[in-house]
CSV table of C-alpha atoms in Angstrom, one decimal:
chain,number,residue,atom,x,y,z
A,2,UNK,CA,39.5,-13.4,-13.4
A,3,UNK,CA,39.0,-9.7,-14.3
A,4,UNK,CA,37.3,-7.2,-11.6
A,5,UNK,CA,33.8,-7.6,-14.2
A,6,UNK,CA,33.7,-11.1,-13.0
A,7,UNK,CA,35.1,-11.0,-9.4
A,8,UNK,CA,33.6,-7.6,-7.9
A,9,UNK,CA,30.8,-6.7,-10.3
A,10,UNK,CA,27.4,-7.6,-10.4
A,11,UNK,CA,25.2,-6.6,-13.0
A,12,UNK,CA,21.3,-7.1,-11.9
A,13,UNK,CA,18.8,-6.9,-15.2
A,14,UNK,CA,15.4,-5.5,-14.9
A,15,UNK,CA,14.1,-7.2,-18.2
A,16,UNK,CA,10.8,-5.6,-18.3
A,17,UNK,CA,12.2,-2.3,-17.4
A,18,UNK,CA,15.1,-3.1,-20.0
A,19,UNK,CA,17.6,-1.6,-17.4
A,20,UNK,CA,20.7,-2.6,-15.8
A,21,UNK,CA,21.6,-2.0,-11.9
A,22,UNK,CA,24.9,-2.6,-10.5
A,23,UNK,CA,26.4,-4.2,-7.2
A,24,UNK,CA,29.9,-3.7,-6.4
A,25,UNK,CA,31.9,-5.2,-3.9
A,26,UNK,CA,34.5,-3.0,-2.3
A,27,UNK,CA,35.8,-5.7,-0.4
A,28,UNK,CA,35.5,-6.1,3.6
A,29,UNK,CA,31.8,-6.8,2.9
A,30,UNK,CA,31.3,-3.4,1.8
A,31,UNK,CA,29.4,-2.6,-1.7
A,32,UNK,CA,28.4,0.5,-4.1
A,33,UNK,CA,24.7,0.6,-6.0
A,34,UNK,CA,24.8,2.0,-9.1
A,35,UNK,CA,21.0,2.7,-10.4
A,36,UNK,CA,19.0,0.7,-7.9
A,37,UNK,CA,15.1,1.1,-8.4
A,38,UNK,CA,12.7,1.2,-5.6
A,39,UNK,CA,12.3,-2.4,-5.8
A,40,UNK,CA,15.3,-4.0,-4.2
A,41,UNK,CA,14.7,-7.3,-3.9
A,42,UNK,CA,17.5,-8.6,-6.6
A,43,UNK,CA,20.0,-6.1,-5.4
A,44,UNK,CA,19.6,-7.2,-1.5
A,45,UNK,CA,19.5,-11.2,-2.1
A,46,UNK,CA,22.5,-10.6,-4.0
A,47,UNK,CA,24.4,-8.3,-1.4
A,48,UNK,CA,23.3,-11.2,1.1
A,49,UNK,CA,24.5,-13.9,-0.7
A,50,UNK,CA,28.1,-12.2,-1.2
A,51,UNK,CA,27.8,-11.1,2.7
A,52,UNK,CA,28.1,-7.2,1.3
A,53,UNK,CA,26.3,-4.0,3.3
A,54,UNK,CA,25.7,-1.2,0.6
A,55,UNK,CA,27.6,1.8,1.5
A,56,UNK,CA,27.4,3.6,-1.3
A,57,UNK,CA,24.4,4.2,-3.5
A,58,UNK,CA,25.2,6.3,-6.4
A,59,UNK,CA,22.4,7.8,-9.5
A,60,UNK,CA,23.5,8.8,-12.5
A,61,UNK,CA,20.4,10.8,-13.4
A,62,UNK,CA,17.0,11.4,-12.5
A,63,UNK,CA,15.9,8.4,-14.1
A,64,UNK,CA,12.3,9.1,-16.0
A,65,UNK,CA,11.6,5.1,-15.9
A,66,UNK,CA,11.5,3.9,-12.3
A,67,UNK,CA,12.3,5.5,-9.3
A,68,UNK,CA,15.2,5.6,-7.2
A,69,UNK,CA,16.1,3.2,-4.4
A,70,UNK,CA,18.6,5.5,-3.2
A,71,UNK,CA,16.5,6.2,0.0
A,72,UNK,CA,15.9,3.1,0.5
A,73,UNK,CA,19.2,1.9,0.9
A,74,UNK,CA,20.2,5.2,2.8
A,75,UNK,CA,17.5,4.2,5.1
A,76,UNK,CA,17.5,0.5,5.6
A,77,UNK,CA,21.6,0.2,5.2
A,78,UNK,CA,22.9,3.1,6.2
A,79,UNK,CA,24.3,4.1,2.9
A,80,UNK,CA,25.7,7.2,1.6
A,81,UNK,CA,23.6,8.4,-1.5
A,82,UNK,CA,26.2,10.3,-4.2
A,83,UNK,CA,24.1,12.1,-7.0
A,84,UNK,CA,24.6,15.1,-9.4
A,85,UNK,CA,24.5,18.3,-7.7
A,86,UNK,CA,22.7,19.5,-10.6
A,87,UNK,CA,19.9,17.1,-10.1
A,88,UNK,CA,19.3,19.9,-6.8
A,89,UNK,CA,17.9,16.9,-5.2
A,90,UNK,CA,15.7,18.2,-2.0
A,91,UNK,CA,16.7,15.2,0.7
A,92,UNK,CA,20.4,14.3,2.4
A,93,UNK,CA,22.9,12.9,-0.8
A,94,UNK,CA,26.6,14.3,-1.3
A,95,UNK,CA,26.1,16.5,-4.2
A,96,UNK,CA,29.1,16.0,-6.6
A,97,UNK,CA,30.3,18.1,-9.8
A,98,UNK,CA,32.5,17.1,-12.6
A,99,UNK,CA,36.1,15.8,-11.5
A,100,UNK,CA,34.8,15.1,-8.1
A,101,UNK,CA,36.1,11.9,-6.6
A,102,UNK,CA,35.2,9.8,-3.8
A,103,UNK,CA,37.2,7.4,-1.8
A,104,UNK,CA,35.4,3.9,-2.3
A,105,UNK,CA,38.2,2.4,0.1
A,106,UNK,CA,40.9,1.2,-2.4
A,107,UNK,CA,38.9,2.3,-5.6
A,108,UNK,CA,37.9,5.7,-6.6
A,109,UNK,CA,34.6,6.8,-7.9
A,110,UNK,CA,35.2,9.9,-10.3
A,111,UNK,CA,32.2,12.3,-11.2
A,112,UNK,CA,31.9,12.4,-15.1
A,113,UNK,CA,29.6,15.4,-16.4
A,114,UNK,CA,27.5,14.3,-18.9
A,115,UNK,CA,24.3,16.1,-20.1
A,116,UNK,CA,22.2,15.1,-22.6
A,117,UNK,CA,20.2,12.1,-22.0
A,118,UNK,CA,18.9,14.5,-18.6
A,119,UNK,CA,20.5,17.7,-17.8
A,120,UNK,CA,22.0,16.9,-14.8
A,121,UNK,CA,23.5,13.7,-15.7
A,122,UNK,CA,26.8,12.0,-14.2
A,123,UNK,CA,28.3,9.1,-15.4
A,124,UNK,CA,30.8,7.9,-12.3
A,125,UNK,CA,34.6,6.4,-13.7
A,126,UNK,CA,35.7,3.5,-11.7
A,127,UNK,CA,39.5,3.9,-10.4
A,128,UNK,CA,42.1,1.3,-9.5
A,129,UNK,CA,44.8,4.7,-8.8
A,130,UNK,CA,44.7,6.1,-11.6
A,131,UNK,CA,44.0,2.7,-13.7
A,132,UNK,CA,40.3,3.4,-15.1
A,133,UNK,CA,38.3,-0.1,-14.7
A,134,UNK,CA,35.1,0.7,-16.3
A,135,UNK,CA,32.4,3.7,-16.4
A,136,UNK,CA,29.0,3.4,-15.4
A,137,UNK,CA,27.1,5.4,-18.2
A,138,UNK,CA,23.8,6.2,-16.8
A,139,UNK,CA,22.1,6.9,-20.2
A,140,UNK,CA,24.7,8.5,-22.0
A,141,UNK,CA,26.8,6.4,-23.8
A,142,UNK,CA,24.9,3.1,-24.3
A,143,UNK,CA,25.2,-0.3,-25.9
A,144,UNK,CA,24.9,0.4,-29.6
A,145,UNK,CA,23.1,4.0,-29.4
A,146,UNK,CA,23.0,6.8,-26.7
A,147,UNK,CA,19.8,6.8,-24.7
A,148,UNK,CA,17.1,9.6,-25.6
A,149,UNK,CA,17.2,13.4,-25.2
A,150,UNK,CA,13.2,14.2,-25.5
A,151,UNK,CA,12.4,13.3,-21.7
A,152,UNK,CA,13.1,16.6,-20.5
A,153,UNK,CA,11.7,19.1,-22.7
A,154,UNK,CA,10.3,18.0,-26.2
A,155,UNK,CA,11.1,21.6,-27.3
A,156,UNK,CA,14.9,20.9,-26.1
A,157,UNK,CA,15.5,17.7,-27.7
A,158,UNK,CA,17.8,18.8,-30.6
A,159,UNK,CA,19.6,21.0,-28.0
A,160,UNK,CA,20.0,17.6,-25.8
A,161,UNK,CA,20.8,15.5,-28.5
A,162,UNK,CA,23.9,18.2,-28.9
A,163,UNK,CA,24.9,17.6,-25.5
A,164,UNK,CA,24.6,14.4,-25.9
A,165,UNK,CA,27.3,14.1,-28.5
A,166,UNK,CA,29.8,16.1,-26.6
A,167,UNK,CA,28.9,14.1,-23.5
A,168,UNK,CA,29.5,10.7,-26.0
A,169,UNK,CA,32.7,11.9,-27.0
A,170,UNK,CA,34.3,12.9,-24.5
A,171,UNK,CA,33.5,9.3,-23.0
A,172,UNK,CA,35.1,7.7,-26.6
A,173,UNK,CA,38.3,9.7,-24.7
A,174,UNK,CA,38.7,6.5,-22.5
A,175,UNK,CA,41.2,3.9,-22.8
A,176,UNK,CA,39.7,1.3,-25.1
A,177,UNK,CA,39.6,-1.2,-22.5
A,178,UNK,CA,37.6,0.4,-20.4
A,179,UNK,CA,34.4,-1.3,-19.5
A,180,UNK,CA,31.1,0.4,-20.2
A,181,UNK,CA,28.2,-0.3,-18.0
A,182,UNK,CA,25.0,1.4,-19.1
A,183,UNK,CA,22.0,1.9,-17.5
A,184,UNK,CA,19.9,1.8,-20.0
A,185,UNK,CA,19.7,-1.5,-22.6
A,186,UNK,CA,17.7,-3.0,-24.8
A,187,UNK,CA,13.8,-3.3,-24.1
A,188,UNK,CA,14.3,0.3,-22.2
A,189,UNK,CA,12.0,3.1,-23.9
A,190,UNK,CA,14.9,5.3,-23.2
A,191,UNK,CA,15.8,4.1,-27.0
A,192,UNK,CA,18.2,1.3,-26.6
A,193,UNK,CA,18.3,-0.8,-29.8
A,194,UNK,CA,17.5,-4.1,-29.3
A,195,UNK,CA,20.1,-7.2,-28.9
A,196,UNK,CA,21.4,-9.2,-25.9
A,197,UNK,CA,24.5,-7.3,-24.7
A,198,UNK,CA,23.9,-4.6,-21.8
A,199,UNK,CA,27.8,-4.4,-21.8
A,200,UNK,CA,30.5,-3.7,-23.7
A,201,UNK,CA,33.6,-1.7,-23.9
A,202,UNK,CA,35.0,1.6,-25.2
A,203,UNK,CA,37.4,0.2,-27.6
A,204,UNK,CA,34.2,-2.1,-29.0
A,205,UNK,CA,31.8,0.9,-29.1
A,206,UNK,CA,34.3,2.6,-31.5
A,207,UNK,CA,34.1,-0.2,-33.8
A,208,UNK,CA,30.7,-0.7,-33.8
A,209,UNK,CA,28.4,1.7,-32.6
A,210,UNK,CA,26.6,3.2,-35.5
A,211,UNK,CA,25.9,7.0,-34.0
A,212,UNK,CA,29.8,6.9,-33.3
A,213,UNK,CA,30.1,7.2,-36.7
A,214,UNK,CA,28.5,10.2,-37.4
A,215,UNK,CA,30.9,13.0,-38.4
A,216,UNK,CA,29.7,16.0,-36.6
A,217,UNK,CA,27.4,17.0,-33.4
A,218,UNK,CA,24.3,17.9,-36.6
A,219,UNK,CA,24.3,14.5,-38.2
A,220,UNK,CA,24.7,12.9,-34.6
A,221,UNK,CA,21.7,14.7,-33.6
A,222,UNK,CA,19.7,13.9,-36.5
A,223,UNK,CA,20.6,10.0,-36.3
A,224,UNK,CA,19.5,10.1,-32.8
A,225,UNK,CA,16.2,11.6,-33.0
A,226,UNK,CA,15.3,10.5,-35.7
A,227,UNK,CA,15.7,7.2,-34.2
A,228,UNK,CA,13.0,8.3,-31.7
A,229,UNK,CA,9.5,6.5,-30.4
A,230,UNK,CA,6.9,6.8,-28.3
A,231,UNK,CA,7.0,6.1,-24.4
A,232,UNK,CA,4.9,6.0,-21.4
A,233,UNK,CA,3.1,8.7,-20.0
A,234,UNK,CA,5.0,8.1,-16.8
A,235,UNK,CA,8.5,9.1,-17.8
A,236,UNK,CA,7.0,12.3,-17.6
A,237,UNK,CA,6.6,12.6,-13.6
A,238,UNK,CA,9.2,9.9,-12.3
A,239,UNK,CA,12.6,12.8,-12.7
A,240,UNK,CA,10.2,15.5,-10.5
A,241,UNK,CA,10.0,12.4,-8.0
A,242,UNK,CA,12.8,11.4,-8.0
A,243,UNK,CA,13.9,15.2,-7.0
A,244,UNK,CA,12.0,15.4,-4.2
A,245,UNK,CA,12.6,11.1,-2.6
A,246,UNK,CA,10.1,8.6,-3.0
A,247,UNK,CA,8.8,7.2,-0.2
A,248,UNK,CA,10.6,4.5,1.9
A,249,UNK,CA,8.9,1.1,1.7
A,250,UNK,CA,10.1,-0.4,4.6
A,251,UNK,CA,8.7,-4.1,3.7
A,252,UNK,CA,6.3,-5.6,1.0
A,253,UNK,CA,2.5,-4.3,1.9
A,254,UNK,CA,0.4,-7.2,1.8
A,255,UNK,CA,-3.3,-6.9,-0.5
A,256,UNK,CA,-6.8,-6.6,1.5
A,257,UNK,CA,-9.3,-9.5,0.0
A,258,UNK,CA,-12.0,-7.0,-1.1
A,259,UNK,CA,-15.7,-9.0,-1.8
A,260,UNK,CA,-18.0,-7.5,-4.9
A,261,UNK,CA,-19.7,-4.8,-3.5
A,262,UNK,CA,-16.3,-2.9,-2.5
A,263,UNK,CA,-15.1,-3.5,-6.0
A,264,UNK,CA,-18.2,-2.0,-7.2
A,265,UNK,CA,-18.3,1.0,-4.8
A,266,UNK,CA,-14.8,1.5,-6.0
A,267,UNK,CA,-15.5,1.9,-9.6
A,268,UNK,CA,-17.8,3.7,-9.2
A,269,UNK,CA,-15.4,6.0,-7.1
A,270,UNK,CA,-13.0,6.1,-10.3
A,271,UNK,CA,-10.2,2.9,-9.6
A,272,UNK,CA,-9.5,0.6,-12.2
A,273,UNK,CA,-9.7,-3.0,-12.2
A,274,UNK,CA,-6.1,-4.5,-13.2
A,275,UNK,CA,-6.7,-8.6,-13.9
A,276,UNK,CA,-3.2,-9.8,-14.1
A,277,UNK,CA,-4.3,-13.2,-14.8
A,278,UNK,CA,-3.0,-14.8,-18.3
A,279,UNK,CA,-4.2,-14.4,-20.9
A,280,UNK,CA,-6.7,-17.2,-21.7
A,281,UNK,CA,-8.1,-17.1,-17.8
A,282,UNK,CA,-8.6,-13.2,-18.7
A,283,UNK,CA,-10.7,-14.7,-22.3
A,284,UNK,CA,-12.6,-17.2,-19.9
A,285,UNK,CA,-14.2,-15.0,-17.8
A,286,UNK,CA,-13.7,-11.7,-15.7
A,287,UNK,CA,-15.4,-8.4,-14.7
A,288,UNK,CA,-16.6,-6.2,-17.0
A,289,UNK,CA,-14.6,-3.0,-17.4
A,290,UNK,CA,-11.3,-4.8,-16.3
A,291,UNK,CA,-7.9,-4.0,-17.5
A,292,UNK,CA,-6.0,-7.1,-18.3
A,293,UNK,CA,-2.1,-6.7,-18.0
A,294,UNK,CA,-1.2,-10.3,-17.7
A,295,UNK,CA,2.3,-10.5,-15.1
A,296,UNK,CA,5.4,-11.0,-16.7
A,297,UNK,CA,8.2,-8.2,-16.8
A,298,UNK,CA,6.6,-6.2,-18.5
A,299,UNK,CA,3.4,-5.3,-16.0
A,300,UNK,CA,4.9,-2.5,-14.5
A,301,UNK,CA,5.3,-0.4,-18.1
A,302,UNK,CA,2.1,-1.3,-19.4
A,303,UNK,CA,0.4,-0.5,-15.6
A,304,UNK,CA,1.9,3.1,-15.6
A,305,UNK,CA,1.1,3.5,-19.3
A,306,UNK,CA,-2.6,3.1,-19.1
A,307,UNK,CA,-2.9,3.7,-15.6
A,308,UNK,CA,-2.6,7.1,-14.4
A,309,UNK,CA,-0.2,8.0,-11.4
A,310,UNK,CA,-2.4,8.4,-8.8
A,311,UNK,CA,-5.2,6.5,-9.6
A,312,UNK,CA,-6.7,4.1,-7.3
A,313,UNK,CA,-6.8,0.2,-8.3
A,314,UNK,CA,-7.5,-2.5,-7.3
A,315,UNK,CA,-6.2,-6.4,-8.8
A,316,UNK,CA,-7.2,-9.7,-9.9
A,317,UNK,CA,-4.3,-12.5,-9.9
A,318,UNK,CA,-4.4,-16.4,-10.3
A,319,UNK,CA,-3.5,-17.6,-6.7
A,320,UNK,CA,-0.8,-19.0,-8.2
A,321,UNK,CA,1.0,-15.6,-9.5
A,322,UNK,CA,3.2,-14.0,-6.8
A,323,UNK,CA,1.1,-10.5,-5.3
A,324,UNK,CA,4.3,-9.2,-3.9
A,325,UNK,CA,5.5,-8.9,-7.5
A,326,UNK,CA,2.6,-7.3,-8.4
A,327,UNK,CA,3.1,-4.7,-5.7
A,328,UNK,CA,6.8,-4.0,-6.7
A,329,UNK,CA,6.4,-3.8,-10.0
A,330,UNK,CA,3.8,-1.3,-9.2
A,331,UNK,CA,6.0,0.4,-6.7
A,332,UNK,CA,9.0,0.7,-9.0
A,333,UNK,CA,7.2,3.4,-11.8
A,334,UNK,CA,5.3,5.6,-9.0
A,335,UNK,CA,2.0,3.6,-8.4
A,336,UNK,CA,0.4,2.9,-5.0
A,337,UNK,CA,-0.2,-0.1,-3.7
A,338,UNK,CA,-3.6,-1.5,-4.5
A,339,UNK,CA,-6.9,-1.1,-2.9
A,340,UNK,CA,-7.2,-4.9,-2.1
A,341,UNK,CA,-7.4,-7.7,-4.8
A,342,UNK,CA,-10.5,-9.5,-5.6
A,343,UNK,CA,-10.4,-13.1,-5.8
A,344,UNK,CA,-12.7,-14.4,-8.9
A,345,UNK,CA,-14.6,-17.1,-6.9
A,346,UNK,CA,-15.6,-14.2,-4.7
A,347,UNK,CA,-17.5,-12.2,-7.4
A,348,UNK,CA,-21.0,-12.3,-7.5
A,349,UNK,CA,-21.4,-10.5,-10.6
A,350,UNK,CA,-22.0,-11.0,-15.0
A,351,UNK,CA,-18.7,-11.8,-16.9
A,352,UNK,CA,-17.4,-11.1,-20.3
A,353,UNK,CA,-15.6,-13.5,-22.4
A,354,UNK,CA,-14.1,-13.3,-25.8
A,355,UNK,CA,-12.7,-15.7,-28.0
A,356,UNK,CA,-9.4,-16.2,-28.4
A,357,UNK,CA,-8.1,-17.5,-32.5
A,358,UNK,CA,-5.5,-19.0,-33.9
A,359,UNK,CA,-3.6,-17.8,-36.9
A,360,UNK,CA,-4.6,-19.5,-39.4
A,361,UNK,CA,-8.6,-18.0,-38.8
A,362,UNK,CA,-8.0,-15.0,-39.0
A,363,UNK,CA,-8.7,-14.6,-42.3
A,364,UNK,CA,-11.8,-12.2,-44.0
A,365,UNK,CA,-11.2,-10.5,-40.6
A,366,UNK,CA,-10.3,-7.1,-39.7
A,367,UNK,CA,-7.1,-7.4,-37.7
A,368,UNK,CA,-5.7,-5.2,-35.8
A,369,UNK,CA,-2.5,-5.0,-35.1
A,370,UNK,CA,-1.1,-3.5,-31.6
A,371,UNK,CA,2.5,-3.4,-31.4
A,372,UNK,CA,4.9,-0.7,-31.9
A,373,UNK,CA,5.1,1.3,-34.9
A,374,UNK,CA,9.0,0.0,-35.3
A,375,UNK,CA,7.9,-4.1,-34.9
A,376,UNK,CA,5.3,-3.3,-37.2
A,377,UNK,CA,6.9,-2.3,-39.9
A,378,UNK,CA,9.5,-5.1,-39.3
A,379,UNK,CA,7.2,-7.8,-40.4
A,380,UNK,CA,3.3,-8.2,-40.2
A,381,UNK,CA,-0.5,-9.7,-41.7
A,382,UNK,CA,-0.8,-7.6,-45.2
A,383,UNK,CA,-3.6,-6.1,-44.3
A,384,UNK,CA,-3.8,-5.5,-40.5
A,385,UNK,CA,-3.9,-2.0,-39.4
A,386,UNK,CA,-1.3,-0.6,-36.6
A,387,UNK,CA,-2.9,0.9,-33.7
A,388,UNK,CA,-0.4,0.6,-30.7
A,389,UNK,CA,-2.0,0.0,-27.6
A,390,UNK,CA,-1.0,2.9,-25.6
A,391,UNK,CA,-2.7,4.9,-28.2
A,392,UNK,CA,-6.1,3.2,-27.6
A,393,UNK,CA,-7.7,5.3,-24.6
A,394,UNK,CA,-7.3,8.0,-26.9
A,395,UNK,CA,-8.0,6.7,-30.7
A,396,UNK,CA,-10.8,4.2,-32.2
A,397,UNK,CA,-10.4,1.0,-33.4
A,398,UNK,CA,-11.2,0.2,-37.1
A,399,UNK,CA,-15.2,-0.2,-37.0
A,400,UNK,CA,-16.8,-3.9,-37.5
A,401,UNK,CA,-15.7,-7.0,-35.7
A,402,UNK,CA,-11.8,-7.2,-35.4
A,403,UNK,CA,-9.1,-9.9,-34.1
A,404,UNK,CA,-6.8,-7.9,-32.3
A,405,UNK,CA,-2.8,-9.0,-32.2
A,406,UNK,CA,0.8,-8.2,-30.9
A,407,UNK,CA,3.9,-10.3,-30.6
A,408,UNK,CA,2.2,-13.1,-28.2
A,409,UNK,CA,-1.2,-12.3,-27.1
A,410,UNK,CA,-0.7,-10.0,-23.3
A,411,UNK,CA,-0.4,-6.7,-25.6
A,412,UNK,CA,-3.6,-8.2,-27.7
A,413,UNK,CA,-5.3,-8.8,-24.2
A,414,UNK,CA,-4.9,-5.5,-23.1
A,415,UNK,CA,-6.0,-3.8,-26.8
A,416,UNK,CA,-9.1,-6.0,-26.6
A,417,UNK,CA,-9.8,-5.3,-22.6
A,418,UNK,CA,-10.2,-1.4,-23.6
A,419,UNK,CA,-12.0,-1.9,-26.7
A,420,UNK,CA,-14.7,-4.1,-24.5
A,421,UNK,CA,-15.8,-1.4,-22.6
A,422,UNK,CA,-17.5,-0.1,-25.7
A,423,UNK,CA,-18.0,-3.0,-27.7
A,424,UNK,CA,-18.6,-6.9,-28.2
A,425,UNK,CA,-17.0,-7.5,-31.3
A,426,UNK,CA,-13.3,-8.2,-30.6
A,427,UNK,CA,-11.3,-11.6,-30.5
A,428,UNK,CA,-7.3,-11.9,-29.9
A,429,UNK,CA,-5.3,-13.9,-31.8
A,430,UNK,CA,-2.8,-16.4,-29.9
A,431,UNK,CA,0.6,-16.0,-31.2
A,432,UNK,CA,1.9,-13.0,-33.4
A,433,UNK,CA,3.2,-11.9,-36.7
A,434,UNK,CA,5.3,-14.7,-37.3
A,435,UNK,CA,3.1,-17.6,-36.0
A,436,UNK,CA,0.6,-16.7,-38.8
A,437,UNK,CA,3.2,-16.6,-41.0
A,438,UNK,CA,4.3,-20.1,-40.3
A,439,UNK,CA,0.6,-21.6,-40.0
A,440,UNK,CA,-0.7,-19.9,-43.6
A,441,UNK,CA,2.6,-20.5,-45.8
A,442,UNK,CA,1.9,-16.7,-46.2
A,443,UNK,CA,5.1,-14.2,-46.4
A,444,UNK,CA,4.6,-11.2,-44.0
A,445,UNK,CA,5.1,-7.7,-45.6
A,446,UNK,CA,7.5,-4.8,-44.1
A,447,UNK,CA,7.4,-1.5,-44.0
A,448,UNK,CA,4.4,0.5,-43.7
């Protein structure tokens, strides 16, 4: 077998749509490459291979979770290598372009590439001077090359620029040359969508659509224009990652709170997050509550409707796993919660809304909550696209409406805000595609 197979280990953050690395240096030695905060993956697999991290290397200051660099510099022992540019204000070996460090029988080689951030490094894996593979950060992705608007919207075509010369210079690699990205798809750092996080130079120059471009302009212009929206978060993450989150030596457990310290904490300004599913959310729960059901996602839709900062509190099935809850939270810059509230426990009124299937939705106003691009890639004729990170600051479509995404946990959410000020809402089980199959009804593209 290849090194890929023997000595890499590739460890997916689906809801995050990013990639960490684990690789084994041999003598039970290993290098991270991109570990979040939450490093629960990343350890079961170092103790399964019997590896200690001794390296733990950051491409960037990544905008969509925060670093576990610290956190293996604390709890291992190991040695953090970052961009010297990143002016990072805690211990790390600050490297430059060319710089090279001695992995023990590989080398690890300092790769300047601005563009997706400023101070970005992508780090060249060396047998001697065989290269094995490049860990891309988000320059050079599978497909694309991550977005340049995260630093400064006003610098974005001056990014995107770098970002070409940065790609390029990476397309100088031996074809065979693995390329491991950060970034992949489901990231908001503008990965297309498909199921390879992976790839190699030689494949990239065959079928990586910006690598076709002809000059740094057109690049540029393919790139942004390519552009979307993304979580309020991505905004604060790079200045936090700067500084060093904090170390979390173990998982914090959750307080039981009873119904008069929920109330006193509403009324203090913390949210209410019910990560139940979906229909236990429709069945009953506290009026006011956020629903972000847990799945992968929880984390990106907690940060992008939850301020940093702001105190909250949870409500979880006993079945649903709180430490997850607490990571996922942990990962993009939250706190750990207040406490949790357990429903039998709350002595209060609930709200309830009826959930509908596709085929009764019709003579209704639907609204429909996804993302402007899976919009206009197929949905109802007449539904109207309000994404839900857009609804704490816009207005629904007046008059009762059935509110739907792709499954029905974007659609709880939607419906969740649009409670607090009203009693006309339902969600729709299923999405686009569902109602297609259930009304013999084609869908319609575009806008």
């Amino acid at each position: 077998m290849g090194f890929a197979d023997d000595h890499l280990i590739p460890l997916v953050d689906e809801g995050l749509g990013n990639s960490a690395y684990l690789v084994d240096l041999g003598d039970g030695r290993a290098l991270a490459v991109d570990a979040s905060r939450d490093l629960r993956a990343l350890r079961a697999a170092a103790q399964r291979r019997g590896l200690r991290v001794v390296f733990a290397a950051d491409t960037h200051l990544h905008a969509d979770f925060l670093s576990g660099a610290l956190q293996l510099a604390s709890g291992e022992g190991a040695q953090i290598l970052a961009s010297a540019a990143g002016r990072r204000t805690f211990g790390h070996q600050a490297l430059d372009d060319g710089d090279e460090i001695d992995l023990g029988g590989l080398t690890l080689r300092a790769l300047a590439t601005p563009g997706h951030t400023d101070e970005h490094l992508a780090f060249l894996l060396l047998d001697g001077s065989h290269p094995l593979g490049v860990f891309s950060g988000g320059s050079l992705i599978v497909g694309s090359a991550a977005r340049t608007d995260l630093v400064d919207q006003e610098r974005t075509r001056e990014l995107a620029l770098a970002q070409y010369r940065s790609v390029r210079r990476l397309m100088e690699l031996p074809d065979e040359t693995a390329l491991w990205p950060t970034h992949g798809a489901g990231s908001f750092c503008a990965a297309p969508p498909g199921s390879a996080r992976t790839s190699t130079i030689g494949a990239q120059k065959t079928t990586n659509p910006l690598l076709t471009a002809p000059d740094a302009g057109t690049f540029a212009d393919q790139l942004i224009d390519g552009l979307g929206d993304f979580p309020p978060y991505f905004l604060r993450l790079a200045d936090i990652n700067r500084a060093g989150p904090a170390v979390v030596a173990s998982t914090p457990g959750l307080e039981q709170l009873n119904s008069g310290q929920v109330r006193r904490a509403l009324a203090d300004g913390a949210v209410l997050v019910d990560a139940r599913p979906v229909a236990a959310f429709a069945a009953g729960h506290v009026s006011g509550a956020l629903s972000i059901a847990l799945r992968p996602q929880f984390a990106t839709w907690l940060g992008w409707l939850v301020e940093l900062g702001t105190p909250w509190m949870v409500v979880r099935d006993p079945a649903q796993d709180a430490a997850e809850i607490v990571w996922q939270a942990l990962k993009i810059g939250h706190g750990v919660p207040i406490g949790e509230l357990p429903m039998d426990v709350w002595d209060g009124e609930l709200v309830t809304f009826p959930l509908v299937q596709p085929d009764a939705v019709a003579g209704r106003r639907v609204v429909d909550v996804r993302q402007p691009s899976e919009y206009e890639a197929g949905h109802l004729p007449a539904a109207v696209n309000l994404p839900v990170g857009d609804l704490p600051q816009s207005a629904a479509p007046e008059g009762p409406a059935v509110v739907m995404c792709g499954h029905g946990e974007r659609a709880a959410t939607a419906a969740s805000l649009l409670l607090r000020d009203r009693s006309d809402v339902a969600v729709m089980e299923g999405g686009p595609w569902d109602w297609a199959k259930a009304t013999g009804h084609r869908l319609k593209e575009g806008r």
